[in-house]
Short mmCIF file of C-alpha atoms in Angstrom, two decimals:
data_model
loop_
_atom_site.label_atom_id
_atom_site.label_comp_id
_atom_site.label_asym_id
_atom_site.label_seq_id
_atom_site.Cartn_x
_atom_site.Cartn_y
_atom_site.Cartn_z
CA MET A 30 -14.60 -41.02 -78.37
CA GLY A 31 -13.70 -38.97 -75.17
CA LYS A 32 -12.22 -35.63 -74.68
CA TYR A 33 -9.48 -35.06 -72.21
CA ILE A 34 -6.80 -32.49 -70.90
CA LEU A 35 -3.50 -33.77 -69.91
CA SER A 36 -2.38 -31.74 -66.97
CA HIS A 37 1.31 -31.99 -65.52
CA ASP A 38 1.75 -30.86 -61.96
CA MET A 39 5.51 -30.45 -61.82
CA GLY A 40 6.18 -30.22 -57.85
CA THR A 41 9.40 -29.92 -55.80
CA SER A 42 10.15 -33.55 -56.15
CA SER A 43 7.95 -35.24 -58.93
CA ASP A 44 5.63 -34.66 -61.95
CA LYS A 45 2.19 -35.76 -61.22
CA ALA A 46 0.32 -36.11 -64.49
CA VAL A 47 -3.48 -36.09 -64.30
CA LEU A 48 -5.84 -36.88 -67.11
CA VAL A 49 -8.89 -34.87 -66.72
CA ASP A 50 -12.19 -35.16 -68.62
CA PHE A 51 -14.26 -32.20 -69.82
CA GLN A 52 -16.58 -32.62 -66.75
CA GLY A 53 -13.63 -32.12 -64.28
CA ASN A 54 -13.29 -35.81 -63.44
CA VAL A 55 -9.81 -37.33 -62.67
CA VAL A 56 -9.56 -40.30 -65.05
CA GLU A 57 -6.18 -41.64 -64.47
CA THR A 58 -2.64 -40.24 -62.84
CA GLY A 59 0.86 -40.97 -63.17
CA LYS A 60 4.01 -40.00 -61.15
CA GLU A 61 7.56 -39.74 -61.83
CA ASP A 62 10.17 -38.59 -59.22
CA TYR A 63 13.17 -36.48 -60.14
CA PRO A 64 16.34 -35.86 -57.96
CA THR A 65 17.35 -32.74 -56.13
CA TYR A 66 21.07 -31.64 -55.68
CA TYR A 67 22.66 -29.84 -52.83
CA PRO A 68 26.04 -28.76 -53.95
CA ASN A 69 26.55 -26.27 -51.16
CA PRO A 70 24.63 -25.51 -47.78
CA ALA A 71 22.05 -23.06 -49.18
CA TRP A 72 22.04 -24.34 -52.69
CA VAL A 73 19.23 -26.45 -54.14
CA GLU A 74 19.18 -27.33 -57.91
CA GLN A 75 17.52 -29.75 -60.16
CA ASN A 76 18.33 -30.83 -63.81
CA PRO A 77 15.60 -29.49 -66.24
CA ALA A 78 16.36 -32.59 -68.51
CA ASP A 79 14.80 -34.73 -65.56
CA TYR A 80 11.53 -32.65 -65.68
CA TRP A 81 11.19 -33.41 -69.45
CA HIS A 82 11.99 -36.98 -68.91
CA ALA A 83 9.26 -37.15 -66.28
CA VAL A 84 6.62 -35.54 -68.66
CA THR A 85 7.44 -37.85 -71.31
CA GLU A 86 7.49 -40.96 -69.07
CA THR A 87 4.07 -40.09 -67.28
CA THR A 88 2.39 -39.25 -70.46
CA LYS A 89 3.22 -42.61 -71.93
CA LYS A 90 2.25 -44.34 -68.92
CA ILE A 91 -1.24 -42.74 -68.83
CA LEU A 92 -1.87 -43.46 -72.52
CA GLU A 93 -0.79 -47.14 -72.01
CA LYS A 94 -2.90 -47.56 -68.74
CA THR A 95 -6.10 -45.86 -70.13
CA GLY A 96 -5.71 -47.20 -73.76
CA ILE A 97 -7.02 -43.83 -75.04
CA SER A 98 -6.11 -42.57 -78.46
CA PRO A 99 -3.68 -39.79 -78.60
CA GLU A 100 -6.34 -37.63 -80.77
CA GLU A 101 -8.48 -37.64 -77.54
CA ILE A 102 -6.09 -35.41 -75.95
CA LYS A 103 -7.38 -31.92 -76.69
CA GLY A 104 -5.03 -29.93 -74.65
CA ILE A 105 -1.83 -29.97 -72.67
CA VAL A 106 -1.16 -27.73 -69.67
CA PHE A 107 1.42 -27.32 -66.88
CA SER A 108 1.24 -26.38 -63.33
CA THR A 109 4.83 -25.91 -62.01
CA GLN A 110 7.09 -25.13 -59.00
CA ALA A 111 7.55 -21.32 -58.99
CA GLN A 112 10.72 -19.14 -59.16
CA GLY A 113 12.93 -21.43 -61.25
CA VAL A 114 15.88 -19.90 -62.87
CA ILE A 115 17.13 -21.88 -66.06
CA PRO A 116 19.31 -20.08 -68.42
CA VAL A 117 19.28 -21.37 -71.87
CA ALA A 118 21.03 -20.62 -75.12
CA GLU A 119 19.32 -19.35 -78.35
CA ASP A 120 19.30 -23.08 -79.58
CA GLY A 121 17.48 -24.14 -76.27
CA THR A 122 20.43 -25.67 -74.62
CA VAL A 123 20.37 -25.56 -71.09
CA LEU A 124 23.37 -23.79 -69.58
CA TYR A 125 23.00 -24.35 -65.89
CA ASN A 126 20.90 -26.44 -63.48
CA ASN A 127 17.49 -24.97 -62.48
CA ILE A 128 18.25 -22.69 -59.42
CA THR A 129 15.07 -23.74 -57.56
CA TRP A 130 12.70 -21.67 -55.41
CA VAL A 131 14.31 -22.97 -52.13
CA ASP A 132 17.72 -22.22 -53.25
CA GLY A 133 19.23 -19.31 -50.94
CA ARG A 134 22.62 -18.85 -52.66
CA ALA A 135 22.23 -15.11 -53.54
CA GLU A 136 21.96 -13.22 -50.17
CA LYS A 137 25.05 -11.02 -50.93
CA GLN A 138 23.38 -10.03 -54.16
CA ALA A 139 20.21 -9.41 -52.44
CA GLU A 140 21.75 -7.14 -49.89
CA ALA A 141 23.71 -5.29 -52.74
CA ILE A 142 20.37 -4.81 -54.63
CA MET A 143 18.80 -3.13 -51.43
CA SER A 144 21.89 -0.97 -50.90
CA LYS A 145 21.20 0.65 -54.30
CA VAL A 146 18.26 2.36 -52.63
CA GLY A 147 19.70 2.93 -49.32
CA GLY A 148 19.47 -0.42 -47.60
CA ARG A 149 16.87 -2.88 -46.30
CA VAL A 150 14.51 -0.39 -44.50
CA PRO A 151 14.12 2.00 -47.39
CA PHE A 152 13.67 -0.85 -49.95
CA THR A 153 11.03 -2.53 -47.83
CA LEU A 154 9.24 0.87 -47.74
CA ILE A 155 9.20 0.96 -51.49
CA ALA A 156 8.59 -2.71 -52.59
CA GLY A 157 6.67 -3.91 -49.30
CA THR A 158 9.14 -6.56 -48.59
CA PRO A 159 12.96 -7.00 -48.51
CA ILE A 160 14.65 -9.16 -51.22
CA MET A 161 16.24 -12.17 -50.01
CA GLY A 162 18.81 -14.72 -51.34
CA LYS A 163 16.06 -16.88 -52.65
CA ASP A 164 14.46 -14.40 -54.87
CA CYS A 165 14.78 -14.80 -58.62
CA ILE A 166 16.23 -11.36 -59.47
CA ALA A 167 19.03 -11.78 -56.81
CA LYS A 168 19.88 -15.23 -58.29
CA ILE A 169 19.98 -13.78 -61.69
CA ILE A 170 22.43 -11.27 -60.51
CA TRP A 171 24.33 -14.05 -58.93
CA LEU A 172 24.68 -15.68 -62.26
CA LYS A 173 25.96 -12.44 -63.76
CA GLU A 174 28.50 -12.09 -61.04
CA GLU A 175 29.67 -15.54 -60.13
CA ARG A 176 29.08 -17.52 -63.45
CA PRO A 177 29.66 -14.59 -66.03
CA GLU A 178 30.62 -17.01 -68.73
CA ILE A 179 27.04 -18.71 -68.54
CA TYR A 180 25.34 -15.27 -68.21
CA GLU A 181 26.87 -14.22 -71.33
CA LYS A 182 25.96 -17.10 -73.34
CA THR A 183 22.32 -16.96 -71.97
CA HIS A 184 19.75 -15.98 -74.55
CA LEU A 185 16.66 -16.25 -72.22
CA ILE A 186 16.01 -17.00 -68.72
CA LEU A 187 13.01 -19.52 -68.31
CA ASP A 188 11.13 -20.78 -65.35
CA VAL A 189 10.22 -24.53 -65.08
CA ASN A 190 6.72 -23.91 -67.00
CA GLY A 191 8.52 -21.89 -69.70
CA TYR A 192 11.20 -24.63 -70.11
CA LEU A 193 8.59 -27.25 -70.51
CA LYS A 194 6.36 -25.19 -73.14
CA TYR A 195 9.66 -24.73 -74.98
CA LYS A 196 10.09 -28.46 -75.19
CA CYS A 197 6.60 -28.93 -76.20
CA THR A 198 6.32 -26.12 -78.73
CA GLY A 199 9.83 -24.69 -79.61
CA LYS A 200 8.56 -21.27 -78.45
CA MET A 201 10.33 -19.50 -75.53
CA VAL A 202 7.61 -17.58 -73.49
CA THR A 203 6.94 -16.76 -69.74
CA GLU A 204 3.29 -16.86 -68.39
CA LEU A 205 2.20 -13.92 -66.22
CA SER A 206 1.79 -15.66 -62.92
CA GLY A 207 5.55 -17.02 -63.46
CA ALA A 208 6.68 -13.65 -64.42
CA SER A 209 5.27 -12.24 -61.08
CA SER A 210 7.84 -14.33 -59.14
CA TYR A 211 10.48 -12.41 -60.90
CA GLY A 212 9.04 -8.95 -61.19
CA LEU A 213 5.76 -8.11 -62.85
CA ASP A 214 3.83 -4.76 -62.86
CA LEU A 215 0.44 -6.13 -61.89
CA LYS A 216 -1.45 -3.24 -63.44
CA LYS A 217 0.40 -3.00 -66.77
CA LYS A 218 0.94 -6.83 -66.97
CA ASP A 219 4.53 -6.38 -68.15
CA TRP A 220 7.86 -6.87 -66.54
CA LEU A 221 8.81 -4.28 -64.03
CA SER A 222 11.05 -1.75 -65.76
CA VAL A 223 12.90 -1.24 -62.37
CA MET A 224 14.75 -4.52 -62.75
CA ARG A 225 16.88 -2.61 -65.44
CA LEU A 226 18.31 -0.29 -62.62
CA ILE A 227 19.57 -3.29 -60.41
CA GLY A 228 21.59 -4.69 -63.31
CA MET A 229 19.06 -7.06 -65.14
CA ASP A 230 19.47 -7.18 -68.90
CA MET A 231 15.69 -7.02 -69.91
CA LYS A 232 16.48 -8.62 -73.14
CA LYS A 233 17.03 -11.91 -71.33
CA LEU A 234 13.42 -11.96 -70.19
CA PRO A 235 11.06 -13.78 -72.45
CA PRO A 236 7.77 -12.49 -73.91
CA LEU A 237 4.68 -12.78 -71.83
CA VAL A 238 1.60 -14.83 -72.25
CA CYS A 239 -1.56 -15.47 -70.13
CA SER A 240 -2.44 -18.69 -68.55
CA THR A 241 -5.27 -19.50 -71.07
CA ASP A 242 -3.36 -18.45 -74.07
CA LEU A 243 -2.69 -21.09 -76.74
CA VAL A 244 1.21 -21.06 -76.92
CA GLY A 245 1.43 -23.44 -79.84
CA GLY A 246 1.16 -27.21 -80.78
CA LEU A 247 3.25 -30.06 -79.99
CA THR A 248 6.27 -30.22 -82.30
CA GLU A 249 7.02 -33.36 -84.32
CA GLU A 250 9.94 -34.31 -81.84
CA ALA A 251 7.94 -33.53 -78.77
CA ALA A 252 4.84 -35.44 -80.14
CA GLU A 253 7.13 -38.52 -80.86
CA GLU A 254 8.66 -38.49 -77.29
CA MET A 255 5.19 -38.21 -75.73
CA ASN A 256 3.40 -40.71 -78.07
CA LEU A 257 1.02 -37.88 -78.81
CA LEU A 258 -0.11 -36.07 -82.10
CA PRO A 259 1.85 -33.18 -83.54
CA GLY A 260 -0.08 -29.93 -83.07
CA THR A 261 -1.80 -30.89 -79.86
CA PRO A 262 -2.45 -27.66 -78.32
CA VAL A 263 -0.31 -26.49 -75.44
CA PHE A 264 -1.52 -23.66 -73.29
CA GLY A 265 0.07 -21.03 -71.18
CA GLY A 266 -0.66 -22.85 -67.75
CA CYS A 267 0.48 -21.19 -64.42
CA ASP A 268 2.62 -21.67 -61.18
CA ASP A 269 1.43 -24.21 -58.89
CA VAL A 270 -0.03 -21.95 -56.27
CA GLN A 271 -2.22 -20.32 -58.68
CA ALA A 272 -3.29 -23.66 -60.26
CA ALA A 273 -4.17 -24.70 -56.79
CA ALA A 274 -6.37 -21.73 -56.12
CA VAL A 275 -8.34 -22.67 -59.22
CA GLY A 276 -8.43 -26.46 -58.22
CA SER A 277 -9.66 -25.39 -54.69
CA GLY A 278 -12.52 -23.49 -56.30
CA GLN A 279 -11.57 -20.33 -54.10
CA CYS A 280 -11.28 -17.96 -57.04
CA GLY A 281 -13.41 -15.17 -55.90
CA ASP A 282 -12.43 -11.80 -54.23
CA GLY A 283 -11.18 -12.70 -50.62
CA ASP A 284 -11.55 -16.56 -50.99
CA ILE A 285 -8.61 -18.36 -49.17
CA HIS A 286 -7.28 -21.79 -49.60
CA ILE A 287 -4.30 -23.61 -47.91
CA TYR A 288 -2.32 -26.13 -49.56
CA LEU A 289 -0.41 -28.75 -47.66
CA GLY A 290 2.21 -30.87 -49.54
CA THR A 291 6.00 -31.07 -49.38
CA SER A 292 5.69 -27.24 -48.65
CA ALA A 293 2.61 -25.35 -47.70
CA TRP A 294 1.14 -22.11 -48.48
CA VAL A 295 -1.85 -19.80 -47.53
CA ALA A 296 -3.30 -17.94 -50.63
CA ALA A 297 -6.07 -15.41 -50.87
CA SER A 298 -7.71 -14.25 -54.15
CA SER A 299 -7.97 -10.49 -54.50
CA ARG A 300 -9.01 -8.13 -57.10
CA THR A 301 -7.38 -5.16 -55.34
CA ALA A 302 -4.63 -6.20 -52.88
CA ASP A 303 -1.25 -5.76 -54.55
CA LYS A 304 1.29 -5.16 -51.65
CA PHE A 305 4.12 -7.51 -50.23
CA LYS A 306 3.59 -7.66 -46.39
CA HIS A 307 5.14 -9.83 -43.73
CA GLY A 308 6.73 -12.15 -46.28
CA ALA A 309 3.42 -12.71 -48.27
CA ALA A 310 3.84 -11.98 -52.00
CA ALA A 311 1.33 -10.12 -54.10
CA ILE A 312 1.43 -12.12 -57.39
CA GLN A 313 -0.59 -12.63 -60.54
CA SER A 314 -3.35 -14.97 -60.35
CA ALA A 315 -4.09 -17.47 -63.18
CA ASP A 316 -6.97 -15.23 -63.85
CA ARG A 317 -5.50 -12.10 -65.55
CA GLU A 318 -8.05 -9.84 -63.76
CA MET A 319 -7.20 -11.07 -60.10
CA ASN A 320 -4.16 -11.07 -57.84
CA LEU A 321 -3.14 -13.63 -55.33
CA ILE A 322 -1.68 -12.90 -51.85
CA ALA A 323 0.57 -16.01 -51.27
CA GLY A 324 2.44 -16.79 -47.96
CA ILE A 325 4.75 -19.81 -48.43
CA THR A 326 5.79 -22.02 -45.91
CA GLU A 327 8.92 -23.74 -47.38
CA SER A 328 8.89 -27.08 -45.57
CA ALA A 329 5.71 -28.83 -44.23
CA GLY A 330 4.96 -32.30 -45.40
CA ALA A 331 8.71 -32.59 -45.99
CA ASN A 332 9.12 -32.40 -42.30
CA ILE A 333 6.64 -35.13 -41.61
CA GLN A 334 8.46 -37.21 -44.07
CA TRP A 335 11.68 -36.47 -42.11
CA VAL A 336 10.16 -37.48 -38.83
CA CYS A 337 9.07 -40.64 -40.55
CA ASP A 338 12.45 -41.54 -42.02
CA GLN A 339 14.44 -40.61 -38.93
CA PHE A 340 12.39 -41.95 -36.04
CA PHE A 341 10.07 -44.44 -37.50
CA ALA A 342 12.23 -46.24 -40.10
CA LYS A 343 11.35 -49.61 -38.58
CA GLU A 344 7.70 -48.98 -38.63
CA LYS A 345 7.85 -47.65 -42.21
CA GLU A 346 9.37 -50.84 -43.26
CA GLU A 347 6.54 -52.82 -41.49
CA TYR A 348 3.57 -50.71 -42.52
CA GLY A 349 4.56 -49.57 -45.98
CA GLU A 350 1.93 -47.24 -47.35
CA GLY A 351 0.07 -47.37 -43.99
CA ILE A 352 2.81 -45.76 -42.11
CA TYR A 353 1.15 -42.48 -41.99
CA LYS A 354 -2.11 -43.90 -40.65
CA TYR A 355 0.01 -45.57 -38.00
CA MET A 356 1.55 -41.90 -37.17
CA ASP A 357 -1.76 -40.39 -37.27
CA ASP A 358 -2.96 -42.79 -34.54
CA ILE A 359 -0.09 -42.16 -32.38
CA VAL A 360 -0.25 -38.43 -32.67
CA GLY A 361 -4.00 -38.68 -31.47
CA ARG A 362 -2.59 -40.23 -28.10
CA ILE A 363 -0.20 -37.20 -27.36
CA PRO A 364 -2.18 -34.48 -25.73
CA ALA A 365 -2.71 -31.25 -27.52
CA GLY A 366 0.51 -29.04 -27.26
CA SER A 367 2.78 -31.87 -26.88
CA ASP A 368 3.29 -31.26 -23.23
CA HIS A 369 4.66 -27.68 -24.06
CA LEU A 370 7.15 -29.07 -26.67
CA ILE A 371 7.46 -26.60 -29.65
CA CYS A 372 9.04 -27.40 -32.98
CA THR A 373 9.44 -24.60 -35.52
CA PRO A 374 9.30 -25.98 -39.05
CA TRP A 375 11.90 -23.77 -40.70
CA MET A 376 14.14 -26.71 -42.12
CA LEU A 377 14.80 -24.75 -45.33
CA GLY A 378 14.53 -21.21 -43.95
CA GLU A 379 11.33 -19.46 -44.40
CA ARG A 380 9.56 -16.88 -46.51
CA CYS A 381 6.18 -16.40 -44.60
CA PRO A 382 5.31 -15.30 -42.00
CA VAL A 383 8.98 -14.49 -41.64
CA SER A 384 11.42 -13.80 -44.41
CA SER A 385 14.88 -15.53 -43.57
CA THR A 386 17.39 -17.53 -45.40
CA THR A 387 19.35 -18.28 -42.25
CA THR A 388 16.49 -19.40 -39.86
CA ARG A 389 16.33 -23.20 -39.28
CA ALA A 390 14.11 -25.64 -37.32
CA THR A 391 14.34 -25.70 -33.63
CA LEU A 392 13.09 -28.08 -30.93
CA PHE A 393 12.15 -25.93 -27.91
CA ASN A 394 11.42 -26.73 -24.23
CA MET A 395 12.49 -30.43 -24.57
CA THR A 396 12.36 -32.36 -21.17
CA MET A 397 12.70 -35.86 -19.93
CA VAL A 398 8.94 -36.55 -20.52
CA HIS A 399 9.27 -36.00 -24.20
CA THR A 400 9.37 -39.03 -26.61
CA ARG A 401 9.72 -39.56 -30.28
CA GLU A 402 5.87 -39.45 -30.58
CA HIS A 403 5.93 -36.04 -28.78
CA ILE A 404 8.30 -34.70 -31.41
CA MET A 405 6.13 -36.02 -34.10
CA ARG A 406 3.21 -34.17 -32.98
CA ALA A 407 5.22 -31.07 -32.24
CA VAL A 408 6.28 -31.07 -35.96
CA TYR A 409 2.46 -31.36 -36.94
CA GLU A 410 1.67 -28.52 -34.64
CA GLY A 411 4.54 -26.24 -35.67
CA ILE A 412 3.44 -26.19 -39.12
CA GLY A 413 -0.11 -25.43 -37.82
CA TYR A 414 1.29 -22.31 -35.80
CA ASN A 415 3.07 -21.14 -38.94
CA LEU A 416 -0.17 -21.20 -40.80
CA ARG A 417 -2.00 -19.48 -38.12
CA TRP A 418 0.58 -16.76 -38.08
CA ILE A 419 0.11 -16.06 -41.57
CA LEU A 420 -3.74 -15.92 -41.36
CA GLU A 421 -3.34 -13.44 -38.68
CA ASN A 422 -1.16 -11.25 -40.80
CA TYR A 423 -3.72 -11.46 -43.54
CA LYS A 424 -6.47 -10.17 -41.29
CA LYS A 425 -4.13 -7.31 -40.11
CA ASP A 426 -2.48 -6.48 -43.41
CA TYR A 427 -5.32 -7.05 -45.87
CA GLY A 428 -8.44 -7.18 -44.02
CA PHE A 429 -9.36 -10.64 -45.28
CA SER A 430 -11.90 -12.65 -43.06
CA CYS A 431 -9.71 -15.74 -42.98
CA ASN A 432 -12.81 -17.79 -41.97
CA ASP A 433 -14.27 -20.92 -43.89
CA PHE A 434 -11.20 -21.53 -46.12
CA ARG A 435 -10.45 -24.61 -47.93
CA ILE A 436 -7.54 -26.98 -47.63
CA ILE A 437 -6.08 -28.98 -50.54
CA GLY A 438 -2.98 -31.14 -51.10
CA GLY A 439 -1.85 -34.54 -49.75
CA GLY A 440 -1.90 -33.19 -46.23
CA ALA A 441 -5.50 -32.73 -46.24
CA LEU A 442 -5.88 -36.61 -46.24
CA ASP A 443 -4.35 -36.72 -42.87
CA GLU A 444 -7.54 -36.36 -40.65
CA GLY A 445 -5.48 -36.01 -37.27
CA TRP A 446 -3.50 -33.16 -38.81
CA MET A 447 -6.48 -31.46 -40.12
CA GLN A 448 -8.10 -31.39 -36.69
CA ILE A 449 -4.86 -30.09 -35.16
CA ILE A 450 -5.02 -27.11 -37.63
CA ALA A 451 -8.61 -26.54 -36.92
CA ASP A 452 -7.78 -26.35 -33.17
CA ILE A 453 -4.87 -24.24 -33.65
CA THR A 454 -6.37 -21.63 -36.07
CA GLY A 455 -9.74 -21.69 -34.32
CA SER A 456 -11.55 -21.86 -37.61
CA GLU A 457 -13.85 -24.08 -39.41
CA PHE A 458 -12.66 -25.29 -42.95
CA SER A 459 -13.36 -27.73 -45.75
CA VAL A 460 -11.29 -30.26 -47.41
CA VAL A 461 -12.09 -30.87 -51.11
CA LYS A 462 -12.56 -34.25 -52.77
CA ASP A 463 -9.34 -35.62 -54.23
CA PRO A 464 -7.12 -32.95 -52.62
CA ARG A 465 -3.89 -34.36 -53.93
CA ASN A 466 -5.06 -33.51 -57.55
CA ALA A 467 -6.45 -30.06 -56.80
CA GLY A 468 -3.61 -28.26 -58.75
CA ALA A 469 -3.63 -30.44 -61.64
CA VAL A 470 -7.39 -30.08 -62.01
CA GLY A 471 -7.10 -26.29 -61.67
CA ALA A 472 -4.68 -26.29 -64.62
CA ALA A 473 -7.01 -28.44 -66.52
CA VAL A 474 -9.74 -25.72 -65.99
CA VAL A 475 -7.25 -23.24 -67.26
CA ALA A 476 -7.02 -25.17 -70.66
CA LEU A 477 -10.63 -25.76 -70.65
CA ILE A 478 -11.13 -21.94 -70.58
CA GLY A 479 -8.45 -21.53 -73.28
CA LEU A 480 -10.44 -24.01 -75.57
CA GLY A 481 -13.63 -22.02 -74.95
CA GLU A 482 -15.15 -25.09 -73.09
CA LEU A 483 -15.78 -22.85 -69.91
CA LYS A 484 -16.63 -19.22 -69.97
CA GLY A 485 -14.24 -18.16 -67.14
CA PHE A 486 -12.71 -18.77 -63.68
CA GLU A 487 -16.01 -18.17 -61.96
CA GLN A 488 -16.87 -21.78 -63.14
CA ALA A 489 -14.03 -23.34 -61.24
CA LYS A 490 -16.39 -24.18 -58.33
CA ASP A 491 -18.49 -26.29 -60.70
CA PHE A 492 -15.60 -28.80 -60.68
CA VAL A 493 -14.85 -28.75 -56.95
CA ARG A 494 -16.72 -30.81 -54.61
CA ILE A 495 -16.30 -30.67 -50.77
CA GLU A 496 -15.63 -34.02 -48.93
CA ARG A 497 -15.23 -33.14 -45.12
CA ARG A 498 -15.62 -30.21 -42.94
CA TYR A 499 -13.58 -29.72 -39.58
CA LYS A 500 -14.39 -27.57 -36.45
CA PRO A 501 -12.17 -26.56 -33.83
CA ASP A 502 -12.14 -27.96 -30.24
CA ALA A 503 -12.45 -25.21 -27.68
CA GLU A 504 -10.45 -26.85 -25.04
CA ASN A 505 -7.57 -27.57 -27.39
CA LYS A 506 -7.79 -24.09 -28.81
CA ALA A 507 -7.22 -22.59 -25.47
CA ILE A 508 -4.08 -24.51 -25.06
CA TYR A 509 -2.76 -23.58 -28.42
CA ASP A 510 -3.50 -19.91 -27.91
CA LYS A 511 -0.76 -19.79 -25.19
CA LEU A 512 1.63 -22.00 -27.11
CA PHE A 513 1.08 -19.93 -30.33
CA GLU A 514 2.72 -16.77 -28.48
CA ASP A 515 5.56 -19.01 -27.25
CA TYR A 516 6.13 -20.18 -30.99
CA LYS A 517 6.39 -16.65 -32.07
CA ASN A 518 8.82 -15.64 -29.14
CA VAL A 519 11.02 -18.57 -30.25
CA TYR A 520 11.72 -16.77 -33.57
CA ARG A 521 12.13 -13.35 -32.13
CA SER A 522 14.47 -14.46 -29.37
CA LEU A 523 16.68 -16.48 -32.00
CA GLU A 524 16.58 -14.51 -34.99
CA LYS A 525 19.97 -12.79 -34.23
CA ALA A 526 21.40 -16.24 -33.30
CA TYR A 527 20.46 -17.81 -36.56
CA ASN A 528 22.06 -15.01 -38.48
CA ILE A 529 25.31 -15.28 -36.54
CA ALA A 530 25.28 -19.08 -36.78
CA ASN A 531 24.38 -19.23 -40.45
CA GLY A 532 25.16 -16.10 -42.09
CA LYS A 533 28.55 -16.75 -43.54
CA ARG A 534 28.07 -20.49 -43.83
CA PHE A 535 25.17 -20.22 -46.30
CA GLN A 536 26.93 -17.92 -48.68
CA GLY A 537 28.57 -21.07 -50.11
CA GLU A 538 31.66 -20.56 -52.28
#
């Protein structure tokens, strides 16, 4: 009889369930998509019931495909998208859709919060970063002001991970890494008391648990819906960035990994760094004793998907799953720098290296020589420029070396894109084996620590194998050095124009 962890990686668009054995091998996977809703220009919502449906469906599919017995599942753990705001009643009824992490509706509330301490500049000096309309606390105040009838009925506010743990166990808690997206005192490991001063009812924030804590066992109802045994252990889990850090094996002080999926991020583990700088957030790691400096690029693989859908629809129909290999081949035929065409990747605004709700993507320097293939390569390169900007800030702000990092996520399978990133950053790096499942494997490691099967997070590297390494091309690097400066100037020159164009429009109702 085998022993397995069932790890659910709840992303921006789907649940990817991964069955991991006690040696860290991925035995089986299952995937279930869920929709996203855009009721206003800056609003991005999802229905929490869709998350639970995805969890039950993928669980049942994995059991059916593998034929394993439910008693072989020794633990359940979730790695989830961060910064969800899900108000629930005392009986667990969801009172409003999840206000997701890319939702930017609360700009007015963010400005009002900062005005309580004298405005954006004083607030930034105190907190290390300004609050924006995408931050959880601003969106909670939005609920209080714009949907008071819902706020009054709210017993607790859960994130995605907390909601799923509740559905499994009947217990409402928040794990530390998820709490740090709201406001966590990294030293005391408790909710920041200052949130009370800006209008937050602290009684609406759940009790806190660690990622490796046993929260409870599956209830009879949850077990029936998942085809599992009642009492199956459910652990604290963590947000996706923290799970990815574990799954990349980069858990040591100063270790850096990059995730490339629908969104992207650069994250550095640190024992001491605890400041927000240049849009990078200092958050709680899955390891209670470590912090994580995380710089989120909100739209990465989603931009490439957009290019595919808008410009290569016919080829997508022809090549099916092979469309990205086809696009990769074409990208290689366009010269480095895309003949000086630059595409900024800010389709959904940005958090890092710049914090902006109003910024949007821009094609810069278009001429008659440019084709759809140039646009495609420029999109790949634009994400690379954003990652380089974050890495440079990390060197300056935190003293990280930013060399020999690792890349995980589905984007790591695109060899052409990986070479572009190597050339733009001028750094060597590694891609891990099975990079799509790194986050789910990282969450499984969390559960294995909780079960006592692993001694601690330092053993994560035992589960991670390197598949490929990339080195920069010096000639291409020289081209990108010049264009990188132009890229930054696009933002600096258009920042005010973006605000004028979108400031009022994105306030919604």
